[in-house]
Structures are given as C-alpha cells and as structure tokens.
Amino acid sequence: MSWGSFVLATFYWELCQAMEPDKMSIAGCLLLLHSWAWWNHRSSYVGLPKQLEDIRSLLD
C-alpha cells in the first residue's frame, strides 16, 4: 500500500465518521492530507497570487 492511498483511505474513513449527528470535527492529520494534495497537484496552483499586494489589486 502506498503512502498516498493510506492517507486517502484514512481521510475517507474520517469523513464517514464525521457524518454522525453528534460529531463536531474530523480527526486525523489534515495537514498531512493538505501537504499530499499540494505535492501531487502543484500545477493547479500555478498562477495563483501569493503576495498580499497582488491579491488586493485583484479585489479592487
């Protein structure tokens, strides 16, 4: 089993657990999932503004 499939399986399991009416949060390391998603989908982040000035100029 690869590292990515383990993280994804854990995330899906936590999403299923979060569907319980009395559950308030998702457990597990979401930072790890976020890092994995960023690492594997870096091309989708190309062109996004990173500097605060760039973001402000787009909003004006």
PDB file of C-alpha atoms in Angstrom:
ATOM      1  CA  MET A   1       0.000   0.000   0.000  1.00  0.00           C
ATOM      2  CA  SER A   2       1.425   3.380  -0.937  1.00  0.00           C
ATOM      3  CA  TRP A   3       1.618   6.362   1.385  1.00  0.00           C
ATOM      4  CA  GLY A   4      -0.917   8.333  -0.684  1.00  0.00           C
ATOM      5  CA  SER A   5      -3.520   5.581  -0.630  1.00  0.00           C
ATOM      6  CA  PHE A   6      -3.132   5.253   3.146  1.00  0.00           C
ATOM      7  CA  VAL A   7      -3.729   8.986   3.650  1.00  0.00           C
ATOM      8  CA  LEU A   8      -6.699   8.960   1.293  1.00  0.00           C
ATOM      9  CA  ALA A   9      -8.247   5.897   2.954  1.00  0.00           C
ATOM     10  CA  THR A  10      -7.845   7.497   6.382  1.00  0.00           C
ATOM     11  CA  PHE A  11      -9.417  10.715   5.150  1.00  0.00           C
ATOM     12  CA  TYR A  12     -12.412   8.883   3.662  1.00  0.00           C
ATOM     13  CA  TRP A  13     -12.853   6.917   6.879  1.00  0.00           C
ATOM     14  CA  GLU A  14     -12.812  10.149   8.894  1.00  0.00           C
ATOM     15  CA  LEU A  15     -15.357  11.714   6.531  1.00  0.00           C
ATOM     16  CA  CYS A  16     -17.678   8.764   7.117  1.00  0.00           C
ATOM     17  CA  GLN A  17     -17.213   9.137  10.875  1.00  0.00           C
ATOM     18  CA  ALA A  18     -17.923  12.889  10.620  1.00  0.00           C
ATOM     19  CA  MET A  19     -21.397  12.166   9.229  1.00  0.00           C
ATOM     20  CA  GLU A  20     -22.613  11.147  12.682  1.00  0.00           C
ATOM     21  CA  PRO A  21     -25.004  13.836  14.008  1.00  0.00           C
ATOM     22  CA  ASP A  22     -23.120  14.328  17.296  1.00  0.00           C
ATOM     23  CA  LYS A  23     -19.658  14.587  15.693  1.00  0.00           C
ATOM     24  CA  MET A  24     -18.166  18.094  15.621  1.00  0.00           C
ATOM     25  CA  SER A  25     -14.804  17.671  13.892  1.00  0.00           C
ATOM     26  CA  ILE A  26     -12.655  15.456  11.710  1.00  0.00           C
ATOM     27  CA  ALA A  27      -9.795  13.665  13.455  1.00  0.00           C
ATOM     28  CA  GLY A  28      -6.505  12.740  11.895  1.00  0.00           C
ATOM     29  CA  CYS A  29      -3.758  14.744  10.358  1.00  0.00           C
ATOM     30  CA  LEU A  30      -5.450  17.037   7.844  1.00  0.00           C
ATOM     31  CA  LEU A  31      -2.177  18.923   7.462  1.00  0.00           C
ATOM     32  CA  LEU A  32      -0.657  15.735   6.083  1.00  0.00           C
ATOM     33  CA  LEU A  33      -3.527  15.390   3.607  1.00  0.00           C
ATOM     34  CA  HIS A  34      -3.173  19.032   2.593  1.00  0.00           C
ATOM     35  CA  SER A  35       0.568  18.573   2.039  1.00  0.00           C
ATOM     36  CA  TRP A  36      -0.026  15.436  -0.006  1.00  0.00           C
ATOM     37  CA  ALA A  37      -2.638  17.195  -2.162  1.00  0.00           C
ATOM     38  CA  TRP A  38      -0.369  20.190  -2.731  1.00  0.00           C
ATOM     39  CA  TRP A  39       2.607  17.992  -3.603  1.00  0.00           C
ATOM     40  CA  ASN A  40       0.624  15.900  -6.107  1.00  0.00           C
ATOM     41  CA  HIS A  41      -1.321  18.778  -7.678  1.00  0.00           C
ATOM     42  CA  ARG A  42       1.202  21.606  -7.765  1.00  0.00           C
ATOM     43  CA  SER A  43       0.355  22.524 -11.354  1.00  0.00           C
ATOM     44  CA  SER A  44      -3.123  23.662 -10.273  1.00  0.00           C
ATOM     45  CA  TYR A  45      -1.517  26.281  -8.002  1.00  0.00           C
ATOM     46  CA  VAL A  46       0.426  27.935 -10.833  1.00  0.00           C
ATOM     47  CA  GLY A  47      -0.733  31.471 -11.438  1.00  0.00           C
ATOM     48  CA  LEU A  48      -2.416  31.988  -8.087  1.00  0.00           C
ATOM     49  CA  PRO A  49      -1.447  35.287  -6.466  1.00  0.00           C
ATOM     50  CA  LYS A  50       0.749  34.831  -3.405  1.00  0.00           C
ATOM     51  CA  GLN A  51       1.607  38.350  -2.340  1.00  0.00           C
ATOM     52  CA  LEU A  52      -0.909  40.398  -0.362  1.00  0.00           C
ATOM     53  CA  GLU A  53      -0.493  43.334  -2.762  1.00  0.00           C
ATOM     54  CA  ASP A  54      -1.388  41.130  -5.742  1.00  0.00           C
ATOM     55  CA  ILE A  55      -4.499  39.841  -4.006  1.00  0.00           C
ATOM     56  CA  ARG A  56      -5.594  43.358  -3.044  1.00  0.00           C
ATOM     57  CA  SER A  57      -5.124  44.625  -6.599  1.00  0.00           C
ATOM     58  CA  LEU A  58      -7.313  41.793  -7.907  1.00  0.00           C
ATOM     59  CA  LEU A  59     -10.045  42.617  -5.390  1.00  0.00           C
ATOM     60  CA  ASP A  60     -10.116  46.344  -6.244  1.00  0.00           C
TER      61      ASP A  60
END
